[in-house]
Coordinates of C-alpha atoms and ligand atoms in Angstrom, one line a residue:
X1 CA -16.3 -1.5 8.5
X2 CA -13.7 -0.6 11.2
X3 CA -10.4 -0.6 9.3
X4 CA -6.8 -0.2 10.4
X5 CA -4.3 0.8 7.7
X6 CA -0.6 0.4 8.4
X7 CA 0.6 3.3 6.3
X8 CA 3.4 5.7 5.9
X9 CA 3.2 5.7 2.1
X10 CA 1.4 7.8 -0.6
X11 CA -0.7 4.8 -1.5
X12 CA -1.8 4.3 2.0
X13 CA -3.0 7.9 2.2
X14 CA -5.0 7.6 -1.0
X15 CA -6.5 4.4 0.3
X16 CA -7.5 6.0 3.5
X17 CA -9.3 8.8 1.6
X18 CA -11.1 6.3 -0.6
X19 CA -12.3 4.2 2.3
X20 CA -13.4 7.2 4.4
X21 CA -15.3 8.4 1.3
X22 CA -16.9 4.9 1.1
X23 CA -18.3 5.4 4.7
X24 CA -15.8 3.2 6.6
X25 CA -14.4 3.9 10.0
X26 CA -10.7 4.2 9.1
X27 CA -7.6 4.6 11.3
X28 CA -4.2 5.1 9.7
X29 CA -1.2 4.0 11.7
X30 CA 2.2 5.8 11.2
X31 CA 5.5 4.8 12.8
X32 CA 6.3 8.4 13.6
X33 CA 9.5 8.6 11.5
X34 CA 8.3 11.7 9.5
X35 CA 8.3 15.0 11.6
X36 CA 5.4 16.6 9.7
X37 CA 3.3 13.9 8.1
X38 CA 0.7 15.0 5.5
X39 CA -2.9 15.2 6.9
X40 CA -4.8 12.0 6.3
X41 CA -8.5 11.3 5.9
X42 CA -10.0 9.5 8.9
X43 CA -8.3 9.0 12.3
X44 CA -4.5 8.8 12.7
X45 CA -2.5 7.0 15.4
X46 CA 1.3 7.4 15.7
X47 CA 4.0 5.1 17.1
X48 CA 4.8 1.4 17.4
X49 CA 2.4 -1.2 18.8
X50 CA 5.0 -3.2 20.7
X51 CA 5.6 -6.1 18.2
X52 CA 3.1 -8.5 16.8
X53 CA 1.6 -9.1 20.2
X54 CA 1.0 -5.4 20.7
X55 CA -0.6 -5.1 17.3
X56 CA -2.9 -8.1 18.1
X57 CA -3.9 -6.5 21.3
X58 CA -4.7 -3.2 19.5
X59 CA -6.8 -5.1 16.9
X60 CA -8.8 -6.8 19.6
X61 CA -9.1 -3.8 21.9
X62 CA -10.3 -1.5 19.1
X63 CA -12.5 -4.1 17.5
X64 CA -10.8 -3.8 14.2
X65 CA -12.6 -5.8 11.5
X66 CA -10.0 -5.4 8.7
X67 CA -6.3 -4.8 8.8
X68 CA -4.5 -3.4 5.7
X69 CA -0.8 -3.5 5.3
X70 CA 0.0 -0.6 3.0
X71 CA 3.5 0.0 4.3
X72 CA 6.6 0.6 2.2
X73 CA 7.9 -2.5 0.5
X74 CA 11.2 -2.2 2.4
X75 CA 9.4 -1.9 5.9
X76 CA 9.9 -5.6 6.6
X77 CA 9.3 -5.9 10.3
X78 CA 6.0 -4.2 10.5
X79 CA 4.7 -6.4 7.6
X80 CA 5.8 -9.5 9.4
X81 CA 4.1 -8.3 12.6
X82 CA 0.9 -7.6 10.6
X83 CA 0.8 -11.0 9.1
X84 CA 1.4 -12.6 12.5
X85 CA -1.2 -10.4 14.2
X86 CA -3.8 -11.2 11.5
X87 CA -3.2 -14.9 12.0
X88 CA -3.4 -14.7 15.7
X89 CA -6.6 -12.7 15.8
X90 CA -8.3 -13.9 12.6
X91 CA -9.0 -10.3 11.6
X92 CA -9.5 -9.9 7.8
X93 CA -6.2 -9.0 6.3
X94 CA -5.0 -7.4 3.0
X95 CA -1.6 -6.5 1.8
X96 CA -1.1 -3.7 -0.7
X97 CA 2.4 -3.6 -2.1
X98 CA 3.7 -1.4 -4.9
X99 CA 5.2 -3.1 -7.9
X100 CA 9.0 -2.7 -8.2
X101 CA 10.3 -0.5 -11.0
X102 CA 11.2 -2.4 -14.2
X103 CA 14.5 -1.6 -15.9
X104 CA 13.9 0.2 -19.2
X105 CA 16.0 -0.2 -22.3
X106 CA 18.3 2.7 -21.7
X107 CA 18.7 2.3 -18.0
X108 CA 22.1 1.3 -16.7
X109 CA 21.3 -0.6 -13.6
X110 CA 23.7 -2.5 -11.4
X111 CA 21.4 -4.8 -9.5
X112 CA 22.4 -5.8 -5.9
X113 CA 20.7 -7.6 -3.1
X114 CA 21.8 -5.3 -0.2
X115 CA 23.0 -1.9 0.7
X116 CA 26.3 -3.4 1.8
X117 CA 26.8 -4.9 -1.6
X118 CA 25.8 -1.5 -3.2
X119 CA 28.4 0.3 -1.0
X120 CA 31.2 -2.2 -1.9
X121 CA 30.4 -1.8 -5.7
X122 CA 30.8 2.0 -5.8
X123 CA 33.8 2.7 -8.1
X124 CA 36.7 4.5 -6.4
X125 CA 36.4 8.3 -6.0
X126 CA 32.8 8.4 -7.2
X127 CA 30.2 11.1 -6.5
X128 CA 27.0 9.3 -5.3
X129 CA 23.5 10.4 -4.8
X130 CA 22.3 8.4 -1.8
X131 CA 18.5 8.5 -1.6
X132 CA 17.9 6.6 1.6
X133 CA 16.5 7.1 5.1
X134 CA 18.8 8.3 7.9
X135 CA 18.9 4.8 9.5
X136 CA 20.7 3.4 6.5
X137 CA 23.5 6.0 6.1
X138 CA 26.1 5.0 8.6
X139 CA 27.3 1.9 6.8
X140 CA 28.6 4.0 4.0
X141 CA 31.1 5.7 6.2
X142 CA 33.7 3.1 5.2
X143 CA 33.9 4.6 1.8
X144 CA 36.2 7.5 2.6
X145 CA 37.1 8.0 -1.1
X146 CA 33.5 8.7 -2.1
X147 CA 31.5 11.9 -2.1
X148 CA 27.9 11.4 -1.0
X149 CA 25.0 13.7 -1.7
X150 CA 22.6 12.4 1.0
X151 CA 18.9 13.3 0.4
X152 CA 16.2 12.8 2.9
X153 CA 12.8 14.3 3.9
X154 CA 13.6 15.4 7.5
X155 CA 16.9 16.7 9.0
X156 CA 18.5 13.9 10.9
X157 CA 18.9 14.3 14.7
X158 CA 22.7 13.5 14.5
X159 CA 25.4 14.2 12.0
X160 CA 26.4 11.3 9.8
X161 CA 29.9 9.8 10.1
X162 CA 30.5 10.2 6.4
X163 CA 33.8 11.9 5.8
X164 CA 32.8 13.6 2.6
X165 CA 29.1 14.4 2.1
X166 CA 26.5 17.1 1.6
X167 CA 23.0 16.9 3.1
X168 CA 20.0 17.8 1.0
X169 CA 16.7 18.0 3.0
X170 CA 13.4 17.7 1.3
X171 CA 11.3 15.5 -0.9
X172 CA 12.6 14.5 -4.4
X173 CA 11.2 16.4 -7.3
X174 CA 8.6 14.6 -9.5
X175 CA 10.1 16.3 -12.5
X176 CA 13.1 14.3 -14.1
X177 CA 14.5 17.5 -15.5
X178 CA 14.9 19.0 -12.0
X179 CA 16.6 15.8 -10.9
X180 CA 18.9 15.9 -13.9
X181 CA 19.8 19.5 -13.1
X182 CA 20.7 18.4 -9.5
X183 CA 22.8 15.4 -10.8
X184 CA 24.7 17.7 -13.2
X185 CA 25.2 20.5 -10.7
X186 CA 26.6 18.2 -8.1
X187 CA 28.6 16.2 -10.6
X188 CA 26.9 13.0 -9.5
X189 CA 28.1 9.9 -11.5
X190 CA 26.3 7.1 -9.5
X191 CA 22.9 6.8 -7.8
X192 CA 22.2 4.3 -5.0
X193 CA 18.6 3.5 -4.3
X194 CA 16.3 0.7 -3.4
X195 CA 13.7 -0.5 -5.8
X196 CA 10.8 1.0 -3.9
X197 CA 8.4 1.4 -7.0
X198 CA 5.7 4.0 -7.1
X199 CA 5.9 7.4 -8.7
X200 CA 7.2 9.6 -5.8
X201 CA 10.8 8.8 -6.2
X202 CA 11.0 7.7 -9.8
X203 CA 12.1 11.0 -11.4
X204 CA 15.8 10.4 -10.4
X205 CA 15.6 7.0 -12.3
X206 CA 14.4 8.8 -15.4
X207 CA 17.0 11.5 -15.0
X208 CA 19.8 8.8 -14.7
X209 CA 18.5 7.1 -17.9
X210 CA 18.6 10.4 -19.9
X211 CA 22.0 11.3 -18.6
X212 CA 23.5 7.8 -18.9
X213 CA 24.3 7.6 -15.2
X214 CA 24.4 4.1 -13.6
X215 CA 22.0 3.3 -10.8
X216 CA 23.1 0.8 -8.2
X217 CA 19.6 -0.7 -7.5
X218 CA 19.0 -2.6 -4.3
X219 CA 16.3 -5.3 -5.0
X220 CA 13.6 -6.4 -2.6
Ligands
NAP301 N1 11.6 1.5 5.1 C1 11.5 2.6 4.2 O1 12.4 2.8 3.4 C2 10.3 3.5 4.2 C3 10.2 4.4 3.2 C4 9.0 5.3 3.2 C5 8.1 5.1 4.2 N2 8.2 4.1 5.2 C6 7.2 4.0 6.2 O2 7.8 4.3 7.5 C7 7.3 3.4 8.5 C8 8.5 2.7 9.2 O3 9.2 2.0 8.3 P1 10.4 1.1 8.8 O4 11.1 0.5 7.6 O5 11.2 1.7 9.8 O6 9.5 -0.1 9.4 P2 10.0 -1.5 10.0 O7 11.5 -1.6 10.1 O8 9.3 -2.6 9.2 O9 9.3 -1.5 11.5 C9 10.1 -1.3 12.6 C10 9.1 -1.0 13.8 O10 8.5 0.3 13.6 C11 7.1 0.2 14.0 N3 6.3 0.6 12.8 C12 6.7 0.5 11.5 N4 5.7 0.9 10.7 C13 4.7 1.3 11.5 C14 3.4 1.8 11.3 N5 2.9 2.1 10.0 N6 2.6 2.0 12.4 C15 3.0 1.8 13.6 N7 4.2 1.3 13.9 C16 5.1 1.0 12.9 C17 6.8 -1.2 14.5 O11 7.1 -1.1 15.9 P3 6.4 -2.1 16.9 O12 7.0 -3.4 16.8 O13 6.7 -1.4 18.2 O14 4.9 -2.1 16.6 C18 7.9 -2.0 13.8 O15 8.2 -3.2 14.4 C19 6.3 2.5 7.8 O16 5.0 3.0 8.1 C20 6.6 2.6 6.3 O17 5.5 2.4 5.5 C21 9.4 3.3 5.2

């Protein structure tokens, strides 16, 4: 089958490998946000399609038989476009979404519905680990009283307008003890993150649980 996977996640990469192994003609699509994406099985295309219409055109032009949306649970626009393009073209469509993390007994979670709400709930003069992509950081600049440890995979193109922050470039450790060490070293007393689910970013949640640190958790 000729399959297009909308990817950019660990799960999408695993799925591409599995489908290629099964003999399918697989193309993975990436938005192009990550500077050095991991190699993927099958073909790879990079960059936007130009909205739902552009994606529909791509599906028709490339005679795609099945579209799989395996994008990140917080990548809302591309999922809406995928749904619309599948409906417009009648191409077989599947959505693969990670389950959100579930709060465990010792977790201290402050559940919020948006990043703005998370920002406004940070106690005064806190030291916060901000585990978010660069496009979400600017809105935290209002909190001049807060120190932010900003962690992201790639170095951002521009400096952030946060008055008091440190930038940490790289992927999070999968080992909660490493995450706990970082939290302690940087004297972090709050974590802000979105409930992405999956294993790749979970170690900080485990570390927060062990250390009794509150997590301001943005729901889906
Ligand atoms: N949001 C996150 O926190 C997050 C975290 C980890 C990984 N990712 C991955 O990063 C990518 C972008 O996420 P986002 O939140 O910026 O997306 P988004 O807001 O839903 O999409 C914005 C636009 O980016 C383009 N786009 C997004 N994903 C694409 C893909 N896989 N292939 C081709 N074009 C894509 C589309 O442009 P056109 O309209 O021009 O087609 C889309 O309209 C996704 O692949 C997602 O799986 C996102």
